[in-house]
Amino acid sequence: MDSIVKTTHIKTIVVATQNEKKRREMLEILKDVPGILLKGVEDFPFLPEVEENGNSFLENAIKKASILANVCNTWAVADDSGLEIDILNGRPGVYSSRYAGLNASDEKNIEKVLSELRGVPREVRTARFICSIALASPHNLFFVVEGSCEGLITEKPMGTGGFGYDPIFLVPDYNQTFAELDSSFKNRSSHRGKALNLFK
């Protein structure tokens, strides 16, 4: 994001997500960007809820970033991300956060995925996390990036870190799930970490 800062004179960026765990992760990844004041949505009371009704992660990210950039009158960065499982034809995809129903918990979403993969052998439990990120100005200037991370879906949750589908997403090179790996490693190698680091 350093090069963008220099060319566009960005001073303040709002991390535009209502998901507290995701917000903390994004702030942690971006904290070393020089000369930027990072704010969360908690600094802007009465922000509107943005419906994620796009057909792609990128469409949702652009929508969230542009709406909140205009409401907050400053730059906003937003992501939309999710899990794509090959044998499920890319599901849960853009419905990852509500796969088991509207306002479903992480545990319920995981439970549904594992039930659909019951009996499926390891070698065909391939999946990836996808993250699309949009950085938007109040004047409709956009920068967009995407990151991905390949892995396998485990047969049961493992680890206590992270959030979302992290406990069932195995990184084959380390034979550990994102929920088992150190958070600093995850922030470098995850789909979100890869995407945000493209801005730097």
Tab-separated table of C-alpha atoms in Angstrom:
chain	number	residue	atom	x	y	z
A	1	MET	CA	0.000	0.000	0.000
A	2	ASP	CA	3.044	2.236	0.324
A	3	SER	CA	3.140	3.068	-3.404
A	4	ILE	CA	-0.573	3.888	-3.415
A	5	VAL	CA	-0.101	6.137	-0.389
A	6	LYS	CA	2.651	8.081	-2.149
A	7	THR	CA	0.714	8.599	-5.376
A	8	THR	CA	-2.709	9.334	-3.892
A	9	HIS	CA	-1.756	11.074	-0.614
A	10	ILE	CA	-3.844	8.724	1.512
A	11	LYS	CA	-3.739	9.694	5.185
A	12	THR	CA	-6.637	7.780	6.738
A	13	ILE	CA	-8.167	4.420	5.874
A	14	VAL	CA	-11.269	2.883	7.429
A	15	VAL	CA	-11.197	-0.905	7.686
A	16	ALA	CA	-14.746	-1.479	6.532
A	17	THR	CA	-15.965	-4.652	8.189
A	18	GLN	CA	-18.392	-5.350	11.014
A	19	ASN	CA	-16.662	-8.681	11.685
A	20	GLU	CA	-14.520	-7.982	14.748
A	21	LYS	CA	-12.121	-10.899	14.207
A	22	LYS	CA	-11.611	-10.028	10.555
A	23	ARG	CA	-11.095	-6.359	11.463
A	24	ARG	CA	-8.414	-7.242	14.015
A	25	GLU	CA	-6.653	-9.432	11.475
A	26	MET	CA	-6.705	-6.730	8.781
A	27	LEU	CA	-5.475	-4.066	11.202
A	28	GLU	CA	-2.642	-6.359	12.296
A	29	ILE	CA	-1.535	-6.970	8.701
A	30	LEU	CA	-1.684	-3.262	7.790
A	31	LYS	CA	-0.215	-1.807	10.990
A	32	ASP	CA	3.288	-1.374	9.539
A	33	VAL	CA	2.179	0.793	6.586
A	34	PRO	CA	3.934	4.135	7.230
A	35	GLY	CA	2.080	7.428	7.433
A	36	ILE	CA	-1.415	5.961	7.554
A	37	LEU	CA	-4.020	6.324	10.297
A	38	LEU	CA	-6.083	3.139	10.381
A	39	LYS	CA	-9.593	3.295	11.786
A	40	GLY	CA	-12.302	0.726	12.371
A	41	VAL	CA	-16.020	1.076	11.808
A	42	GLU	CA	-16.407	1.576	15.561
A	43	ASP	CA	-14.963	5.077	15.014
A	44	PHE	CA	-17.964	5.951	12.836
A	45	PRO	CA	-21.303	5.488	14.650
A	46	PHE	CA	-24.474	4.709	12.734
A	47	LEU	CA	-22.829	3.233	9.647
A	48	PRO	CA	-25.243	1.401	7.354
A	49	GLU	CA	-25.251	-2.375	7.051
A	50	VAL	CA	-24.120	-3.247	3.536
A	51	GLU	CA	-25.900	-6.231	2.022
A	52	GLU	CA	-23.469	-8.670	0.432
A	53	ASN	CA	-25.629	-9.647	-2.525
A	54	GLY	CA	-23.027	-9.649	-5.295
A	55	ASN	CA	-22.269	-12.627	-7.505
A	56	SER	CA	-18.553	-12.556	-6.707
A	57	PHE	CA	-16.211	-11.757	-3.835
A	58	LEU	CA	-14.839	-8.785	-5.778
A	59	GLU	CA	-18.291	-7.331	-6.425
A	60	ASN	CA	-19.118	-7.473	-2.715
A	61	ALA	CA	-15.769	-5.956	-1.687
A	62	ILE	CA	-16.157	-3.022	-4.082
A	63	LYS	CA	-19.708	-2.388	-2.906
A	64	LYS	CA	-18.740	-2.341	0.783
A	65	ALA	CA	-15.650	-0.172	0.283
A	66	SER	CA	-17.372	2.388	-1.942
A	67	ILE	CA	-20.435	2.819	0.280
A	68	LEU	CA	-18.416	3.258	3.474
A	69	ALA	CA	-15.843	5.514	1.797
A	70	ASN	CA	-18.655	7.873	0.850
A	71	VAL	CA	-20.375	7.684	4.240
A	72	CYS	CA	-17.112	8.224	6.162
A	73	ASN	CA	-15.730	10.701	3.615
A	74	THR	CA	-12.353	9.011	3.618
A	75	TRP	CA	-10.630	6.025	2.037
A	76	ALA	CA	-12.061	2.639	2.992
A	77	VAL	CA	-10.703	-0.869	2.545
A	78	ALA	CA	-13.087	-3.820	2.487
A	79	ASP	CA	-12.752	-7.480	1.733
A	80	ASP	CA	-15.043	-10.289	0.805
A	81	SER	CA	-13.678	-13.748	1.157
A	82	GLY	CA	-14.726	-17.321	1.418
A	83	LEU	CA	-14.065	-20.987	0.954
A	84	GLU	CA	-14.340	-22.825	-2.364
A	85	ILE	CA	-14.420	-26.633	-2.214
A	86	ASP	CA	-13.790	-28.392	-5.499
A	87	ILE	CA	-15.961	-31.459	-4.976
A	88	LEU	CA	-18.847	-29.184	-3.940
A	89	ASN	CA	-18.545	-27.257	-7.223
A	90	GLY	CA	-17.076	-24.229	-5.457
A	91	ARG	CA	-19.509	-24.093	-2.547
A	92	PRO	CA	-19.887	-22.432	-0.122
A	93	GLY	CA	-18.286	-19.583	-2.139
A	94	VAL	CA	-19.890	-16.172	-1.675
A	95	TYR	CA	-22.289	-17.776	0.809
A	96	SER	CA	-19.462	-18.882	3.121
A	97	SER	CA	-20.483	-16.735	6.087
A	98	ARG	CA	-24.117	-17.864	5.909
A	99	TYR	CA	-23.778	-21.359	4.475
A	100	ALA	CA	-25.832	-22.942	7.249
A	101	GLY	CA	-28.347	-20.093	7.202
A	102	LEU	CA	-28.566	-16.368	7.851
A	103	ASN	CA	-26.537	-15.393	10.943
A	104	ALA	CA	-25.243	-18.967	11.267
A	105	SER	CA	-22.314	-19.428	13.637
A	106	ASP	CA	-18.883	-20.537	12.448
A	107	GLU	CA	-19.526	-23.859	14.134
A	108	LYS	CA	-22.780	-24.418	12.228
A	109	ASN	CA	-21.172	-23.523	8.905
A	110	ILE	CA	-18.321	-25.938	9.601
A	111	GLU	CA	-20.776	-28.627	10.639
A	112	LYS	CA	-22.640	-28.301	7.335
A	113	VAL	CA	-19.446	-28.488	5.259
A	114	LEU	CA	-18.208	-31.554	7.122
A	115	SER	CA	-21.569	-33.284	6.764
A	116	GLU	CA	-21.479	-32.729	3.005
A	117	LEU	CA	-17.945	-34.148	2.834
A	118	ARG	CA	-18.604	-37.157	5.056
A	119	GLY	CA	-16.910	-40.200	3.512
A	120	VAL	CA	-15.028	-38.160	0.904
A	121	PRO	CA	-11.355	-39.280	0.761
A	122	ARG	CA	-8.554	-36.873	1.623
A	123	GLU	CA	-7.162	-36.578	-1.901
A	124	VAL	CA	-10.372	-35.054	-3.245
A	125	ARG	CA	-11.068	-32.715	-0.318
A	126	THR	CA	-9.166	-29.947	-2.121
A	127	ALA	CA	-10.227	-26.379	-1.449
A	128	ARG	CA	-9.034	-22.827	-1.434
A	129	PHE	CA	-9.667	-19.631	0.427
A	130	ILE	CA	-10.268	-16.640	-1.857
A	131	CYS	CA	-10.015	-13.017	-0.737
A	132	SER	CA	-10.953	-9.982	-2.829
A	133	ILE	CA	-10.040	-6.577	-1.418
A	134	ALA	CA	-11.127	-3.155	-2.613
A	135	LEU	CA	-9.639	0.162	-1.531
A	136	ALA	CA	-12.015	2.992	-2.396
A	137	SER	CA	-11.943	6.769	-2.126
A	138	PRO	CA	-14.968	9.032	-1.527
A	139	HIS	CA	-14.520	10.133	-5.153
A	140	ASN	CA	-14.987	6.642	-6.628
A	141	LEU	CA	-11.325	5.840	-7.200
A	142	PHE	CA	-10.665	2.123	-6.728
A	143	PHE	CA	-7.755	-0.245	-6.268
A	144	VAL	CA	-8.547	-3.964	-6.182
A	145	VAL	CA	-6.462	-7.062	-5.419
A	146	GLU	CA	-7.139	-10.747	-4.879
A	147	GLY	CA	-5.317	-13.462	-2.970
A	148	SER	CA	-5.831	-17.197	-2.610
A	149	CYS	CA	-4.501	-20.078	-0.565
A	150	GLU	CA	-4.772	-23.765	-1.493
A	151	GLY	CA	-5.476	-26.466	1.059
A	152	LEU	CA	-7.506	-29.488	2.106
A	153	ILE	CA	-10.619	-29.831	4.243
A	154	THR	CA	-10.042	-31.934	7.352
A	155	GLU	CA	-12.500	-34.493	8.713
A	156	LYS	CA	-12.917	-32.599	11.990
A	157	PRO	CA	-12.045	-29.170	13.426
A	158	MET	CA	-8.493	-28.807	14.739
A	159	GLY	CA	-6.967	-25.872	16.593
A	160	THR	CA	-8.353	-22.965	18.571
A	161	GLY	CA	-7.019	-19.948	16.693
A	162	GLY	CA	-8.429	-17.975	13.808
A	163	PHE	CA	-12.092	-17.840	12.879
A	164	GLY	CA	-14.522	-18.952	10.199
A	165	TYR	CA	-13.420	-22.148	8.489
A	166	ASP	CA	-9.835	-21.949	9.812
A	167	PRO	CA	-10.193	-25.081	12.030
A	168	ILE	CA	-10.956	-27.315	9.019
A	169	PHE	CA	-8.627	-25.744	6.436
A	170	LEU	CA	-5.394	-27.722	6.339
A	171	VAL	CA	-2.221	-26.227	4.849
A	172	PRO	CA	-0.539	-29.339	3.358
A	173	ASP	CA	3.041	-28.009	3.534
A	174	TYR	CA	2.730	-27.696	7.318
A	175	ASN	CA	0.135	-30.404	7.977
A	176	GLN	CA	-1.711	-27.968	10.237
A	177	THR	CA	-4.918	-26.012	9.956
A	178	PHE	CA	-4.993	-22.229	9.962
A	179	ALA	CA	-6.444	-22.516	13.471
A	180	GLU	CA	-3.319	-24.403	14.605
A	181	LEU	CA	-0.741	-22.171	12.927
A	182	ASP	CA	0.784	-19.105	14.541
A	183	SER	CA	-1.223	-15.981	13.689
A	184	SER	CA	1.820	-14.141	12.311
A	185	PHE	CA	2.418	-16.993	9.872
A	186	LYS	CA	-1.228	-17.000	8.859
A	187	ASN	CA	-1.144	-13.246	8.266
A	188	ARG	CA	1.714	-13.724	5.791
A	189	SER	CA	0.484	-16.810	3.970
A	190	SER	CA	-3.309	-16.685	4.083
A	191	HIS	CA	-5.550	-15.492	1.273
A	192	ARG	CA	-6.197	-12.232	3.160
A	193	GLY	CA	-2.549	-11.728	4.046
A	194	LYS	CA	-1.460	-12.279	0.436
A	195	ALA	CA	-4.075	-9.856	-0.873
A	196	LEU	CA	-3.365	-7.075	1.643
A	197	ASN	CA	0.382	-7.422	1.194
A	198	LEU	CA	-0.049	-6.714	-2.523
A	199	PHE	CA	-0.941	-3.153	-1.539
A	200	LYS	CA	2.324	-2.600	0.310
